[in-house]
Amino acid sequence: DADVTQTPRNRITKTGKRIMLECSQTKGHDRMYWYRQDPGLGLRLIYYSFDVKDINKGEISDGYSVSRQAQAKFSLSLESAIPNQTALYFCATSEGTGRSNEKLFFGSGTQLSVL
Amino acid sequence: AQKITQTQPGMFVQEKEAVTLDCTYDTSDQSYGLFWYKQPSSGEMIFLIYQGSYDEQNATEGRYSLNFQKARKSANLVISASQLGDSAMYFCAMSPNAGNMLTFGGGTRLMVKP
């Protein structure tokens, strides 16, 4: 089983709909992140959480919200989806040492299309 | 603010040859980390190699090595003896001294020709 699981893997929705992307992890990591990937732009940070009570905005948080329901669960919501939110979304985790060598562990991604 | 630049959107390399993927970065931090990730067509992100800003030697992991030139702020990935399975997107990323909010470059698509 994957250590970082994202659901759904693919989602097509319509403009204006509310949608939630879910992420769960079995790695026991404190830190969790949501990134989106767009062609030519790489991955950009949407939100991150260093523990259950800590939520922080990333580079591109407008139009998104998150919830850290437990150490193992971090969900991303689009309150009213728009077409330019069509992207590949990644959840990631890290141990939480805070050192610069701490790598991220990624889920398999959720391809979201907003029509 | 940190910035990562990958100037090669796409590259071809002949199987069994070596290839260098470019990465330059901009930061005001003295201590930072540099990473390379591989993304095959299946979409997952695979960690390849890490270099710390204070590491005196270039990092190596099997066929991957990181050509780190601190004064030039570059962290190029070198893949030796390319294989067909190396065809993928490659991302350079940087982490600050504290926290792990990786900043990614735009990526380079590598295509290995048989």
mmCIF file of C-alpha atoms in Angstrom:
data_model
loop_
_atom_site.group_PDB
_atom_site.id
_atom_site.type_symbol
_atom_site.label_atom_id
_atom_site.label_comp_id
_atom_site.label_asym_id
_atom_site.label_seq_id
_atom_site.Cartn_x
_atom_site.Cartn_y
_atom_site.Cartn_z
ATOM 1 C CA ASP A 1 0.000 0.000 0.000
ATOM 2 C CA ALA A 2 1.117 3.538 -0.757
ATOM 3 C CA ASP A 3 2.467 5.574 2.153
ATOM 4 C CA VAL A 4 0.743 8.742 0.909
ATOM 5 C CA THR A 5 -2.668 8.140 -0.639
ATOM 6 C CA GLN A 6 -4.658 10.673 -2.594
ATOM 7 C CA THR A 7 -8.292 10.328 -3.566
ATOM 8 C CA PRO A 8 -9.677 10.600 -6.140
ATOM 9 C CA ARG A 9 -7.018 9.929 -8.782
ATOM 10 C CA ASN A 10 -9.004 11.776 -11.414
ATOM 11 C CA ARG A 11 -11.927 14.172 -11.166
ATOM 12 C CA ILE A 12 -13.917 16.143 -13.689
ATOM 13 C CA THR A 13 -16.184 18.847 -12.346
ATOM 14 C CA LYS A 14 -18.045 21.908 -13.507
ATOM 15 C CA THR A 15 -17.393 25.569 -12.855
ATOM 16 C CA GLY A 16 -18.864 26.693 -9.548
ATOM 17 C CA LYS A 17 -18.950 23.282 -7.908
ATOM 18 C CA ARG A 18 -17.376 22.592 -4.540
ATOM 19 C CA ILE A 19 -14.827 19.817 -4.569
ATOM 20 C CA MET A 20 -12.614 18.178 -1.981
ATOM 21 C CA LEU A 21 -9.382 16.325 -2.576
ATOM 22 C CA GLU A 22 -8.266 14.028 0.186
ATOM 23 C CA CYS A 23 -4.883 12.895 1.375
ATOM 24 C CA SER A 24 -3.973 10.331 3.992
ATOM 25 C CA GLN A 25 -0.573 9.053 5.074
ATOM 26 C CA THR A 26 0.781 6.115 7.008
ATOM 27 C CA LYS A 27 4.312 7.464 7.362
ATOM 28 C CA GLY A 28 3.665 9.051 10.746
ATOM 29 C CA HIS A 29 4.935 12.397 9.495
ATOM 30 C CA ASP A 30 3.888 15.628 11.141
ATOM 31 C CA ARG A 31 4.204 17.858 8.090
ATOM 32 C CA MET A 32 1.859 17.780 5.136
ATOM 33 C CA TYR A 33 1.637 19.877 1.993
ATOM 34 C CA TRP A 34 -0.542 20.517 -1.026
ATOM 35 C CA TYR A 35 1.059 21.446 -4.342
ATOM 36 C CA ARG A 36 -0.368 21.968 -7.805
ATOM 37 C CA GLN A 37 1.510 21.243 -11.024
ATOM 38 C CA ASP A 38 0.971 23.178 -14.225
ATOM 39 C CA PRO A 39 2.955 22.678 -17.438
ATOM 40 C CA GLY A 40 6.040 24.892 -17.511
ATOM 41 C CA LEU A 41 5.454 26.169 -13.989
ATOM 42 C CA GLY A 42 6.583 23.156 -12.019
ATOM 43 C CA LEU A 43 4.983 22.566 -8.642
ATOM 44 C CA ARG A 44 3.667 25.452 -6.591
ATOM 45 C CA LEU A 45 2.769 25.317 -2.916
ATOM 46 C CA ILE A 46 -0.877 25.902 -2.025
ATOM 47 C CA TYR A 47 -1.011 25.183 1.727
ATOM 48 C CA TYR A 48 1.101 23.426 4.295
ATOM 49 C CA SER A 49 0.611 22.175 7.829
ATOM 50 C CA PHE A 50 3.332 21.406 10.363
ATOM 51 C CA ASP A 51 0.934 19.770 12.814
ATOM 52 C CA VAL A 52 -2.778 19.362 13.409
ATOM 53 C CA LYS A 53 -3.180 22.864 14.822
ATOM 54 C CA ASP A 54 -0.939 24.580 12.317
ATOM 55 C CA ILE A 55 -2.143 25.653 8.861
ATOM 56 C CA ASN A 56 -0.234 28.027 6.622
ATOM 57 C CA LYS A 57 -0.843 29.577 3.233
ATOM 58 C CA GLY A 58 1.572 28.889 0.450
ATOM 59 C CA GLU A 59 2.376 30.747 -2.717
ATOM 60 C CA ILE A 60 -1.024 30.300 -4.386
ATOM 61 C CA SER A 61 -3.698 29.812 -1.715
ATOM 62 C CA ASP A 62 -6.440 32.016 -3.216
ATOM 63 C CA GLY A 63 -9.499 29.961 -4.111
ATOM 64 C CA TYR A 64 -8.447 27.041 -1.906
ATOM 65 C CA SER A 65 -8.953 25.981 1.697
ATOM 66 C CA VAL A 66 -7.597 23.066 3.705
ATOM 67 C CA SER A 67 -8.453 21.017 6.745
ATOM 68 C CA ARG A 68 -6.065 18.939 8.874
ATOM 69 C CA GLN A 69 -8.456 16.467 10.416
ATOM 70 C CA ALA A 70 -5.759 14.365 12.075
ATOM 71 C CA GLN A 71 -2.027 13.853 11.855
ATOM 72 C CA ALA A 72 -2.641 11.449 9.005
ATOM 73 C CA LYS A 73 -5.254 13.396 7.026
ATOM 74 C CA PHE A 74 -5.025 16.659 5.112
ATOM 75 C CA SER A 75 -7.762 17.657 2.676
ATOM 76 C CA LEU A 76 -7.856 20.403 0.064
ATOM 77 C CA SER A 77 -11.103 22.107 -0.930
ATOM 78 C CA LEU A 78 -12.055 24.247 -3.867
ATOM 79 C CA GLU A 79 -15.120 26.156 -2.686
ATOM 80 C CA SER A 80 -16.189 27.230 -6.154
ATOM 81 C CA ALA A 81 -14.086 25.607 -8.847
ATOM 82 C CA ILE A 82 -12.994 27.600 -11.889
ATOM 83 C CA PRO A 83 -11.353 26.369 -15.120
ATOM 84 C CA ASN A 84 -7.885 27.760 -14.293
ATOM 85 C CA GLN A 85 -7.813 25.415 -11.313
ATOM 86 C CA THR A 86 -7.478 22.553 -13.780
ATOM 87 C CA ALA A 87 -4.159 20.991 -12.772
ATOM 88 C CA LEU A 88 -2.410 17.991 -11.264
ATOM 89 C CA TYR A 89 -2.557 18.208 -7.467
ATOM 90 C CA PHE A 90 -0.040 16.574 -5.184
ATOM 91 C CA CYS A 91 -0.133 15.912 -1.496
ATOM 92 C CA ALA A 92 3.230 15.457 0.196
ATOM 93 C CA THR A 93 4.592 14.740 3.654
ATOM 94 C CA SER A 94 7.871 15.206 5.496
ATOM 95 C CA GLU A 95 9.224 14.103 8.844
ATOM 96 C CA GLY A 96 9.442 17.455 10.521
ATOM 97 C CA THR A 97 13.095 17.785 11.467
ATOM 98 C CA GLY A 98 13.198 21.231 9.908
ATOM 99 C CA ARG A 99 16.608 20.607 8.380
ATOM 100 C CA SER A 100 17.247 21.589 4.811
ATOM 101 C CA ASN A 101 17.937 17.962 3.828
ATOM 102 C CA GLU A 102 14.452 16.797 4.697
ATOM 103 C CA LYS A 103 12.869 15.437 1.548
ATOM 104 C CA LEU A 104 9.223 15.306 0.624
ATOM 105 C CA PHE A 105 7.279 12.107 0.035
ATOM 106 C CA PHE A 106 4.563 12.542 -2.568
ATOM 107 C CA GLY A 107 1.226 10.924 -3.250
ATOM 108 C CA SER A 108 0.370 9.745 -6.751
ATOM 109 C CA GLY A 109 -1.464 12.951 -7.598
ATOM 110 C CA THR A 110 -5.037 13.925 -8.447
ATOM 111 C CA GLN A 111 -5.745 15.153 -11.961
ATOM 112 C CA LEU A 112 -8.537 17.715 -11.676
ATOM 113 C CA SER A 113 -10.365 19.124 -14.679
ATOM 114 C CA VAL A 114 -12.799 22.009 -14.257
ATOM 115 C CA LEU A 115 -15.093 22.489 -17.243
ATOM 116 C CA ALA B 1 12.141 34.824 -1.936
ATOM 117 C CA GLN B 2 13.641 31.791 -3.548
ATOM 118 C CA LYS B 3 13.564 31.101 -7.252
ATOM 119 C CA ILE B 4 14.568 28.060 -9.292
ATOM 120 C CA THR B 5 15.181 28.268 -13.039
ATOM 121 C CA GLN B 6 15.408 25.352 -15.418
ATOM 122 C CA THR B 7 16.165 26.741 -18.852
ATOM 123 C CA GLN B 8 15.774 23.540 -20.872
ATOM 124 C CA PRO B 9 12.082 22.720 -21.416
ATOM 125 C CA GLY B 10 12.992 19.589 -23.367
ATOM 126 C CA MET B 11 16.104 17.601 -24.220
ATOM 127 C CA PHE B 12 17.053 14.530 -26.201
ATOM 128 C CA VAL B 13 19.915 12.215 -25.351
ATOM 129 C CA GLN B 14 21.140 9.049 -27.007
ATOM 130 C CA GLU B 15 20.878 5.905 -24.951
ATOM 131 C CA LYS B 16 24.107 5.135 -23.023
ATOM 132 C CA GLU B 17 25.348 8.720 -23.268
ATOM 133 C CA ALA B 18 25.619 11.149 -20.367
ATOM 134 C CA VAL B 19 23.339 14.172 -20.081
ATOM 135 C CA THR B 20 23.349 17.317 -17.960
ATOM 136 C CA LEU B 21 20.151 19.016 -16.869
ATOM 137 C CA ASP B 22 20.618 22.639 -15.857
ATOM 138 C CA CYS B 23 19.337 24.293 -12.715
ATOM 139 C CA THR B 24 20.111 27.736 -11.362
ATOM 140 C CA TYR B 25 18.731 29.197 -8.192
ATOM 141 C CA ASP B 26 18.437 32.461 -6.359
ATOM 142 C CA THR B 27 18.322 32.794 -2.600
ATOM 143 C CA SER B 28 19.571 35.083 0.136
ATOM 144 C CA ASP B 29 19.870 32.183 2.592
ATOM 145 C CA GLN B 30 23.334 30.976 3.544
ATOM 146 C CA SER B 31 22.092 27.495 4.367
ATOM 147 C CA TYR B 32 19.769 25.654 2.015
ATOM 148 C CA GLY B 33 19.185 22.352 0.320
ATOM 149 C CA LEU B 34 18.886 21.429 -3.329
ATOM 150 C CA PHE B 35 16.922 18.453 -4.617
ATOM 151 C CA TRP B 36 16.190 16.733 -7.876
ATOM 152 C CA TYR B 37 12.983 14.792 -8.466
ATOM 153 C CA LYS B 38 11.995 12.615 -11.410
ATOM 154 C CA GLN B 39 8.442 12.394 -12.709
ATOM 155 C CA PRO B 40 7.857 9.534 -15.180
ATOM 156 C CA SER B 41 4.815 9.480 -17.422
ATOM 157 C CA SER B 42 2.882 7.675 -14.700
ATOM 158 C CA GLY B 43 2.974 10.927 -12.734
ATOM 159 C CA GLU B 44 4.559 10.062 -9.412
ATOM 160 C CA MET B 45 7.367 12.172 -7.975
ATOM 161 C CA ILE B 46 10.546 10.229 -7.261
ATOM 162 C CA PHE B 47 13.362 11.695 -5.155
ATOM 163 C CA LEU B 48 16.750 11.350 -6.874
ATOM 164 C CA ILE B 49 19.444 13.298 -5.074
ATOM 165 C CA TYR B 50 20.127 15.979 -2.459
ATOM 166 C CA GLN B 51 22.913 18.556 -2.036
ATOM 167 C CA GLY B 52 23.395 20.747 1.025
ATOM 168 C CA SER B 53 24.789 24.223 0.587
ATOM 169 C CA TYR B 54 27.633 23.497 2.997
ATOM 170 C CA ASP B 55 28.497 20.109 1.544
ATOM 171 C CA GLU B 56 32.045 20.250 0.211
ATOM 172 C CA GLN B 57 31.650 17.370 -2.187
ATOM 173 C CA ASN B 58 29.164 16.977 -4.983
ATOM 174 C CA ALA B 59 26.402 14.515 -4.185
ATOM 175 C CA THR B 60 26.225 11.216 -6.047
ATOM 176 C CA GLU B 61 23.574 8.497 -6.098
ATOM 177 C CA GLY B 62 24.328 5.681 -8.507
ATOM 178 C CA ARG B 63 24.141 7.085 -12.046
ATOM 179 C CA TYR B 64 23.053 10.484 -10.753
ATOM 180 C CA SER B 65 25.427 13.196 -9.666
ATOM 181 C CA LEU B 66 24.871 16.809 -8.811
ATOM 182 C CA ASN B 67 27.324 19.354 -10.174
ATOM 183 C CA PHE B 68 27.098 22.002 -7.453
ATOM 184 C CA GLN B 69 28.722 25.365 -8.143
ATOM 185 C CA LYS B 70 27.811 27.582 -5.220
ATOM 186 C CA ALA B 71 29.351 30.801 -6.485
ATOM 187 C CA ARG B 72 27.442 30.474 -9.751
ATOM 188 C CA LYS B 73 24.300 29.321 -7.914
ATOM 189 C CA SER B 74 23.903 26.302 -10.101
ATOM 190 C CA ALA B 75 22.995 22.710 -9.242
ATOM 191 C CA ASN B 76 23.032 20.730 -12.457
ATOM 192 C CA LEU B 77 21.983 17.086 -12.541
ATOM 193 C CA VAL B 78 24.238 14.727 -14.455
ATOM 194 C CA ILE B 79 22.892 11.356 -15.533
ATOM 195 C CA SER B 80 25.550 8.973 -16.745
ATOM 196 C CA ALA B 81 24.895 6.145 -19.205
ATOM 197 C CA SER B 82 21.312 7.149 -20.001
ATOM 198 C CA GLN B 83 18.690 4.430 -20.156
ATOM 199 C CA LEU B 84 15.311 4.399 -21.872
ATOM 200 C CA GLY B 85 13.687 4.420 -18.440
ATOM 201 C CA ASP B 86 15.273 7.789 -17.745
ATOM 202 C CA SER B 87 12.769 9.423 -20.100
ATOM 203 C CA ALA B 88 10.747 11.634 -17.762
ATOM 204 C CA MET B 89 10.251 15.133 -16.394
ATOM 205 C CA TYR B 90 12.964 16.274 -14.030
ATOM 206 C CA PHE B 91 12.451 18.946 -11.409
ATOM 207 C CA CYS B 92 15.037 20.892 -9.475
ATOM 208 C CA ALA B 93 13.904 22.189 -6.083
ATOM 209 C CA MET B 94 15.256 24.152 -3.141
ATOM 210 C CA SER B 95 14.473 24.153 0.567
ATOM 211 C CA PRO B 96 15.236 26.985 2.973
ATOM 212 C CA ASN B 97 17.299 26.625 6.112
ATOM 213 C CA ALA B 98 14.232 26.170 8.260
ATOM 214 C CA GLY B 99 11.038 24.569 7.139
ATOM 215 C CA ASN B 100 10.538 22.382 4.152
ATOM 216 C CA MET B 101 8.519 24.431 1.735
ATOM 217 C CA LEU B 102 10.274 23.267 -1.391
ATOM 218 C CA THR B 103 10.339 25.706 -4.285
ATOM 219 C CA PHE B 104 10.389 23.972 -7.653
ATOM 220 C CA GLY B 105 11.661 24.897 -11.071
ATOM 221 C CA GLY B 106 9.533 24.546 -14.182
ATOM 222 C CA GLY B 107 11.032 21.191 -15.097
ATOM 223 C CA THR B 108 12.939 19.649 -18.013
ATOM 224 C CA ARG B 109 11.486 16.869 -20.119
ATOM 225 C CA LEU B 110 14.218 14.376 -20.998
ATOM 226 C CA MET B 111 13.734 11.957 -23.845
ATOM 227 C CA VAL B 112 16.196 9.107 -24.298
ATOM 228 C CA LYS B 113 16.561 7.829 -27.847
ATOM 229 C CA PRO B 114 17.385 4.167 -28.512
#
